[in-house]
XYZ file of N, CA, C and O in Angstrom:
520
model
N -1.845 -15.419 -10.023
C -0.367 -14.631 -9.939
C -1.460 -13.397 -8.743
O -1.276 -13.422 -8.009
N -2.256 -12.421 -9.520
C -3.049 -11.359 -8.430
C -4.260 -12.029 -8.379
O -4.854 -12.511 -9.023
N -4.910 -11.974 -7.185
C -5.858 -12.264 -6.905
C -7.238 -11.115 -7.081
O -6.817 -10.124 -6.043
N -7.611 -10.915 -7.768
C -8.890 -10.005 -7.578
C -9.862 -9.778 -6.592
O -10.769 -10.583 -6.751
N -9.857 -9.227 -5.327
C -10.559 -9.239 -4.287
C -11.142 -10.112 -3.487
O -11.728 -10.880 -3.158
N -9.492 -10.665 -3.408
C -9.589 -11.962 -2.544
C -10.527 -11.631 -0.790
O -11.459 -11.773 -0.441
N -10.642 -10.261 -0.368
C -11.868 -9.715 0.453
C -11.666 -8.112 0.258
O -11.083 -7.728 -0.217
N -13.259 -8.155 0.461
C -13.369 -6.871 0.005
C -14.893 -6.293 0.810
O -16.054 -6.769 0.312
N -14.511 -5.786 1.732
C -15.635 -5.948 2.788
C -15.668 -3.891 2.841
O -14.767 -3.110 3.096
N -16.731 -3.609 2.262
C -16.956 -2.351 1.926
C -15.704 -1.038 1.411
O -15.591 -1.467 0.065
N -14.966 -0.623 1.951
C -13.752 0.180 1.276
C -12.488 -0.998 1.778
O -11.368 -0.225 1.678
N -12.375 -2.224 1.669
C -11.490 -2.437 2.228
C -11.002 -3.343 1.033
O -11.648 -3.621 0.306
N -9.629 -3.862 0.979
C -9.422 -4.786 -0.370
C -8.102 -5.289 -0.151
O -7.046 -4.796 0.208
N -8.063 -6.056 -0.592
C -6.846 -7.261 -0.535
C -6.195 -7.845 -1.954
O -6.949 -8.132 -2.608
N -5.221 -7.452 -2.041
C -4.817 -7.884 -3.369
C -3.080 -8.935 -3.301
O -2.575 -8.453 -2.297
N -3.011 -10.038 -3.544
C -1.914 -10.997 -3.236
C -1.008 -10.669 -4.745
O -2.118 -11.221 -6.051
N 0.188 -10.784 -4.723
C 0.811 -10.390 -5.791
C 2.337 -11.551 -5.550
O 2.612 -11.797 -4.474
N 2.823 -11.749 -6.241
C 4.206 -12.321 -6.454
C 5.220 -11.715 -5.677
O 5.221 -10.370 -5.710
N 6.177 -12.415 -4.782
C 6.986 -12.189 -3.730
C 8.381 -11.788 -4.662
O 9.302 -12.130 -4.762
N 7.979 -10.282 -5.988
C 9.017 -10.074 -6.700
C 8.960 -8.756 -6.671
O 8.152 -8.018 -6.663
N 9.827 -8.032 -7.742
C 9.666 -6.768 -7.853
C 8.777 -6.838 -9.065
O 8.119 -5.558 -8.496
N 8.517 -7.568 -10.191
C 6.972 -7.294 -10.980
C 5.865 -7.199 -10.108
O 5.198 -6.679 -10.457
N 5.993 -8.065 -9.104
C 4.513 -8.108 -7.956
C 4.311 -7.007 -7.673
O 3.351 -6.618 -7.329
N 5.416 -6.448 -6.507
C 5.501 -5.126 -6.153
C 5.097 -4.232 -6.939
O 3.995 -3.516 -6.681
N 5.227 -4.246 -8.317
C 5.185 -3.051 -9.255
C 3.498 -3.411 -9.905
O 2.945 -2.212 -9.122
N 3.320 -4.560 -9.759
C 1.568 -5.077 -10.070
C 0.545 -4.013 -9.047
O -0.491 -3.733 -9.091
N 1.174 -4.637 -7.653
C 0.374 -4.180 -6.594
C 0.172 -2.497 -6.202
O -1.061 -2.105 -5.883
N 1.233 -1.956 -6.388
C 1.310 -0.222 -6.539
C 0.417 0.275 -7.487
O 0.020 1.055 -7.367
N 0.820 -0.481 -8.791
C -0.352 -0.089 -9.975
C -1.542 -0.149 -9.466
O -2.593 0.593 -10.154
N -2.086 -1.245 -9.241
C -3.232 -1.605 -9.013
C -3.947 -0.333 -7.940
O -5.081 -0.153 -8.037
N -3.100 -0.471 -6.442
C -3.363 0.577 -5.304
C -4.012 2.036 -6.243
O -4.969 2.270 -6.289
N -2.783 2.477 -6.947
C -2.961 3.773 -7.469
C -4.463 4.008 -8.569
O -4.456 4.967 -8.553
N -4.436 3.009 -9.104
C -5.549 2.657 -10.163
C -6.709 2.666 -9.524
O -7.861 3.688 -9.966
N -6.840 2.114 -8.386
C -8.438 2.013 -7.865
C -8.378 2.789 -6.925
O -9.679 3.484 -6.572
N -7.514 3.741 -6.240
C -7.518 4.857 -5.345
C -7.867 6.202 -6.186
O -8.405 6.956 -5.592
N -7.368 6.286 -7.261
C -7.450 7.503 -8.145
C -8.897 8.114 -8.211
O -9.604 6.927 -9.056
N -9.055 9.027 -7.836
C -10.607 9.431 -8.275
C -11.256 9.441 -6.653
O -12.640 10.009 -6.109
N -10.900 8.440 -5.698
C -11.724 8.284 -4.872
C -11.120 8.800 -3.355
O -11.648 8.962 -2.666
N -9.806 8.953 -3.379
C -8.861 10.185 -2.309
C -8.304 11.491 -3.188
O -7.967 11.320 -4.439
N -8.106 12.529 -2.272
C -7.231 13.801 -2.483
C -5.981 13.415 -3.606
O -5.729 12.114 -2.675
N -5.783 13.739 -4.220
C -4.554 13.599 -4.923
C -2.989 13.318 -4.311
O -2.275 12.777 -4.329
N -3.388 14.394 -3.245
C -1.965 14.545 -2.052
C -1.806 13.158 -1.229
O -0.558 12.637 -1.018
N -3.140 12.662 -0.845
C -2.929 11.615 -0.124
C -2.713 10.194 -0.954
O -1.787 9.386 -0.343
N -3.342 10.074 -2.055
C -2.912 9.345 -2.959
C -1.410 8.769 -3.264
O -0.771 7.961 -3.288
N -0.861 9.997 -3.297
C 0.745 10.171 -3.789
C 1.676 9.520 -2.606
O 2.494 8.943 -3.112
N 1.213 10.284 -1.442
C 1.683 9.499 -0.180
C 1.518 8.131 0.149
O 2.382 7.702 0.475
N 0.006 7.748 -0.227
C -0.336 6.401 0.072
C 0.990 5.549 -1.196
O 1.405 4.557 -0.849
N 0.882 5.680 -2.403
C 1.814 5.314 -3.273
C 3.005 4.962 -2.820
O 3.885 4.063 -3.215
N 3.411 6.126 -2.362
C 5.268 6.220 -1.927
C 5.420 5.180 -0.930
O 6.367 4.630 -0.657
N 4.211 5.296 0.357
C 4.993 4.471 1.393
C 4.420 2.891 0.906
O 5.557 2.115 1.320
N 3.697 2.797 0.283
C 3.437 1.163 -0.509
C 4.216 0.810 -1.178
O 5.059 -0.467 -1.149
N 5.377 1.703 -1.980
C 6.020 1.161 -2.542
C 7.170 0.421 -1.464
O 8.520 -0.050 -2.136
N 7.711 2.080 -0.568
C 8.830 0.860 0.486
C 8.391 0.398 1.104
O 9.033 -0.495 1.124
N 7.062 -0.192 1.551
C 7.069 -1.438 2.379
C 6.703 -2.866 1.161
O 7.156 -3.602 1.812
N 6.570 -2.538 0.139
C 6.409 -3.540 -0.810
C 7.897 -3.884 -1.274
O 8.622 -5.389 -0.994
N 8.690 -2.881 -1.390
C 10.173 -3.208 -1.357
C 10.629 -3.680 -0.274
O 11.785 -4.801 -0.665
N 10.442 -3.352 0.839
C 11.262 -4.160 1.671
C 11.030 -5.218 1.987
O 11.548 -6.204 2.784
N 9.958 -5.358 1.541
C 9.063 -6.984 1.640
C 9.951 -7.925 0.544
O 10.109 -9.189 0.832
N 9.929 -7.593 -0.576
C 10.496 -8.008 -1.521
C 12.482 -7.976 -1.113
O 12.614 -9.449 -1.105
N 12.934 -7.348 -0.721
C 14.429 -6.963 -0.672
C 14.171 -7.600 1.567
O 15.725 -8.768 0.935
N 13.790 -7.805 1.947
C 13.939 -8.207 3.235
C 13.705 -9.794 4.142
O 14.077 -9.670 5.326
N 12.307 -9.943 3.259
C 11.743 -10.585 3.969
C 11.474 -12.231 3.255
O 11.335 -11.956 2.044
N 10.969 -13.038 3.977
C 10.416 -14.013 2.914
C 9.267 -14.114 2.601
O 8.478 -13.645 2.963
N 8.657 -14.885 1.532
C 7.211 -15.013 1.032
C 6.411 -15.384 1.470
O 7.120 -16.105 3.087
N 5.129 -15.057 1.811
C 4.201 -16.447 2.431
C 3.976 -17.360 1.627
O 4.521 -17.712 0.428
N 3.375 -18.392 2.148
C 3.304 -19.779 1.680
C 2.738 -19.357 0.292
O 1.844 -18.752 -0.292
N 3.682 -19.944 -0.948
C 2.997 -19.861 -2.310
C 4.227 -18.967 -3.034
O 3.391 -18.489 -4.325
N 4.582 -18.571 -2.564
C 5.646 -17.770 -2.968
C 4.987 -15.845 -3.071
O 5.526 -15.209 -4.025
N 4.232 -15.542 -2.494
C 3.425 -14.346 -2.908
C 3.344 -13.485 -1.168
O 3.929 -13.854 -0.233
N 3.296 -11.922 -1.367
C 3.144 -11.061 -0.548
C 1.872 -10.345 -0.869
O 0.878 -10.541 -1.637
N 0.925 -9.961 0.451
C -0.106 -9.655 0.104
C -0.228 -8.215 0.405
O 0.078 -7.856 1.683
N -1.049 -7.134 -0.247
C -1.055 -6.064 0.329
C -2.541 -5.770 0.530
O -3.522 -5.989 -0.230
N -3.309 -5.035 1.611
C -4.447 -4.500 1.919
C -4.474 -2.949 2.344
O -3.563 -2.457 2.754
N -5.822 -2.392 1.676
C -5.740 -1.555 2.178
C -7.428 -1.011 2.222
O -7.858 -1.660 1.974
N -7.191 0.099 3.378
C -8.663 0.507 3.653
C -9.216 2.002 3.348
O -7.897 2.481 4.093
N -9.876 2.359 2.774
C -10.336 4.221 2.703
C -11.398 4.237 3.882
O -12.288 3.598 4.202
N -11.281 5.079 4.464
C -12.343 5.624 5.276
C -11.978 7.239 5.547
O -11.540 7.666 5.306
N -13.028 7.696 6.838
C -12.927 8.558 7.149
C -13.170 9.091 8.816
O -13.744 8.355 9.131
N -12.600 9.774 9.189
C -12.934 10.265 10.705
C -14.331 10.683 10.848
O -15.158 10.910 10.399
N -14.934 9.680 11.740
C -16.046 9.613 12.519
C -17.022 8.635 12.009
O -18.157 8.733 11.872
N -16.457 7.931 10.845
C -17.094 6.560 10.497
C -18.047 6.847 9.471
O -18.104 6.024 9.106
N -18.184 8.077 8.721
C -18.655 8.571 7.632
C -18.021 8.196 6.514
O -16.513 7.872 6.105
N -18.865 7.687 6.039
C -17.969 7.418 4.055
C -17.116 7.780 3.449
O -17.390 9.168 3.763
N -15.686 7.559 2.817
C -14.659 8.233 2.096
C -15.681 8.856 0.731
O -15.698 7.704 0.046
N -15.600 9.888 0.243
C -16.246 10.258 -0.795
C -14.549 11.262 -1.786
O -14.494 12.239 -0.756
N -14.641 11.424 -2.606
C -14.181 12.711 -2.912
C -15.030 13.577 -4.333
O -15.251 12.701 -5.246
N -14.865 14.259 -4.305
C -15.070 15.089 -5.387
C -14.677 15.749 -6.738
O -13.691 14.905 -6.723
N -15.058 16.291 -7.274
C -14.395 16.237 -8.778
C -13.042 17.300 -8.946
O -12.177 16.982 -9.471
N -13.157 17.830 -7.503
C -11.668 19.173 -7.435
C -10.480 18.166 -6.771
O -9.819 18.443 -6.559
N -11.089 16.748 -6.761
C -10.147 15.886 -5.753
C -10.053 15.793 -4.118
O -9.284 15.250 -3.803
N -10.872 16.619 -4.010
C -10.923 16.571 -2.268
C -12.234 15.950 -1.611
O -12.787 15.841 -2.572
N -12.067 15.794 -0.450
C -13.321 15.683 0.353
C -14.488 15.970 0.293
O -14.762 16.893 -0.121
N -15.638 15.511 -0.154
C -16.824 16.203 -0.506
C -18.003 15.164 0.632
O -17.682 13.950 1.145
N -19.162 15.823 0.478
C -20.261 15.317 1.619
C -20.179 15.717 3.014
O -19.664 15.978 3.486
N -21.721 15.757 3.412
C -22.099 16.429 4.720
C -21.279 15.352 5.488
O -21.709 14.388 5.861
N -20.431 16.360 6.679
C -19.883 15.503 7.712
C -18.976 14.277 7.457
O -18.985 13.641 8.729
N -18.692 14.571 6.398
C -17.732 13.417 5.964
C -16.266 13.105 6.804
O -15.817 11.827 6.941
N -15.805 14.360 7.134
C -14.450 14.253 7.752
C -13.503 14.073 7.008
O -13.171 14.561 5.943
N -12.272 13.774 7.574
C -11.109 14.016 6.972
C -10.701 12.115 6.598
O -10.766 11.173 7.026
N -10.518 12.053 5.422
C -10.467 11.146 4.216
C -8.953 10.320 4.743
O -7.881 10.872 5.324
N -8.861 8.899 5.093
C -7.754 8.242 5.551
C -7.496 6.927 4.633
O -8.485 6.413 4.395
N -6.144 6.268 4.835
C -6.265 5.195 3.818
C -4.856 4.423 4.861
O -4.204 4.898 5.361
N -5.555 3.209 5.718
C -4.894 2.298 6.144
C -4.254 1.589 5.481
O -4.921 0.856 4.570
N -2.901 0.886 5.660
C -2.287 0.019 4.592
C -1.780 -1.550 5.676
O -1.376 -1.199 6.698
N -1.752 -2.095 4.755
C -0.937 -3.513 5.395
C -0.290 -4.259 4.458
O -0.675 -4.577 3.557
N 0.766 -4.636 4.600
C 1.009 -5.387 3.679
C 2.220 -6.631 4.190
O 2.555 -6.607 5.846
N 1.785 -7.807 4.192
C 2.081 -8.844 4.978
C 3.014 -10.312 3.510
O 2.682 -10.779 2.817
N 3.743 -10.817 5.102
C 4.916 -11.283 4.414
C 5.421 -12.330 4.829
O 5.131 -12.596 6.070
N 6.137 -13.166 4.771
C 6.935 -14.162 5.439
C 7.325 -14.121 6.816
O 7.920 -14.785 7.351
N 8.315 -12.774 6.620
C 8.934 -12.466 8.032
C 10.697 -12.310 7.872
O 10.734 -13.131 6.594
N 11.128 -12.043 8.916
C 12.663 -12.720 8.268
C 13.618 -13.127 9.957
O 12.527 -13.153 10.634
N 14.225 -13.666 9.729
C 14.933 -14.254 10.970
C 15.750 -13.211 11.355
O 16.504 -13.743 12.310
N 16.579 -12.024 10.876
C 17.185 -11.218 11.453
C 16.275 -10.051 12.141
O 15.473 -9.343 11.386
N 16.580 -9.185 12.445
C 15.896 -8.158 13.494
C 16.823 -6.762 12.328
O 17.683 -6.916 11.996
N 15.542 -5.748 11.993
C 16.283 -4.546 11.519
C 17.289 -3.638 12.583
O 17.249 -3.745 13.527
N 18.351 -3.301 11.652
C 19.293 -2.643 12.309
C 19.318 -0.652 12.240
O 19.733 -0.923 10.830
N 19.537 -0.103 12.710
C 19.632 1.159 12.316
C 21.063 1.204 11.609
O 21.889 0.954 12.316
N 21.052 2.228 10.809
C 22.375 2.431 9.721
C 21.998 4.127 9.258
O 20.761 4.468 9.440
N 22.802 4.776 8.740
C 23.335 6.275 8.165
C 23.108 5.891 7.141
O 24.640 5.279 6.593
N 22.705 6.312 6.015
C 22.745 6.405 5.017
C 23.738 7.553 4.500
O 23.386 8.593 4.958
N 24.359 7.178 3.397
C 25.283 8.638 2.679
C 24.518 9.665 2.215
O 23.353 9.247 1.629
N 24.376 11.268 1.888
C 23.520 11.882 1.631
C 23.530 11.836 0.231
O 22.217 11.595 -0.380
N 24.197 10.845 -0.770
C 24.072 10.439 -1.911
C 23.718 9.235 -2.218
O 23.335 8.927 -3.249
N 23.389 8.166 -1.131
C 23.044 6.711 -1.529
C 21.605 6.636 -1.699
O 21.094 7.476 -1.365
N 21.403 6.176 -2.712
C 20.141 5.974 -3.461
C 19.302 5.330 -1.936
O 18.027 5.187 -2.311
N 19.405 4.299 -1.638
C 18.647 3.567 -0.272
C 19.006 3.660 0.964
O 20.091 4.768 1.174
N 18.325 3.455 1.540
C 18.930 3.010 3.138
C 18.379 4.087 4.283
O 18.686 4.438 5.156
N 17.465 4.854 3.978
C 17.107 5.402 4.877
C 15.321 5.071 5.118
O 14.592 5.377 6.236
N 14.685 4.317 4.438
C 13.438 3.910 4.922
C 12.214 4.381 4.750
O 12.539 5.727 3.892
N 11.310 4.709 5.531
C 10.310 5.300 5.526
C 10.552 6.673 6.369
O 9.745 7.678 6.238
């Protein structure tokens, strides 16, 4: 199911999960658990929201990778190349650290159709994307 640390280079991490709603949930929870305390809380909340949308799109609109999986990759960094660190107050710490950021990549098997723009109704649950 989940491959723990397929790739672990510095602050990068890859998690492979089944191409279904359960796998997407596992990946989101893993991301939140591993990044909690390492990045500011507001960045963590935004990161988890973006990952939820990307994984949901992969499950709903794309084919799985070989083996019936999707892959989530993330990288924690700071501008200027300094190591990312978070202090006990949940904000970046360390001399010259700069702004902490997270890069995200979701890899799936792709789709045979191109996305089409559509307008969601005001009370629609979905259809807005990122």
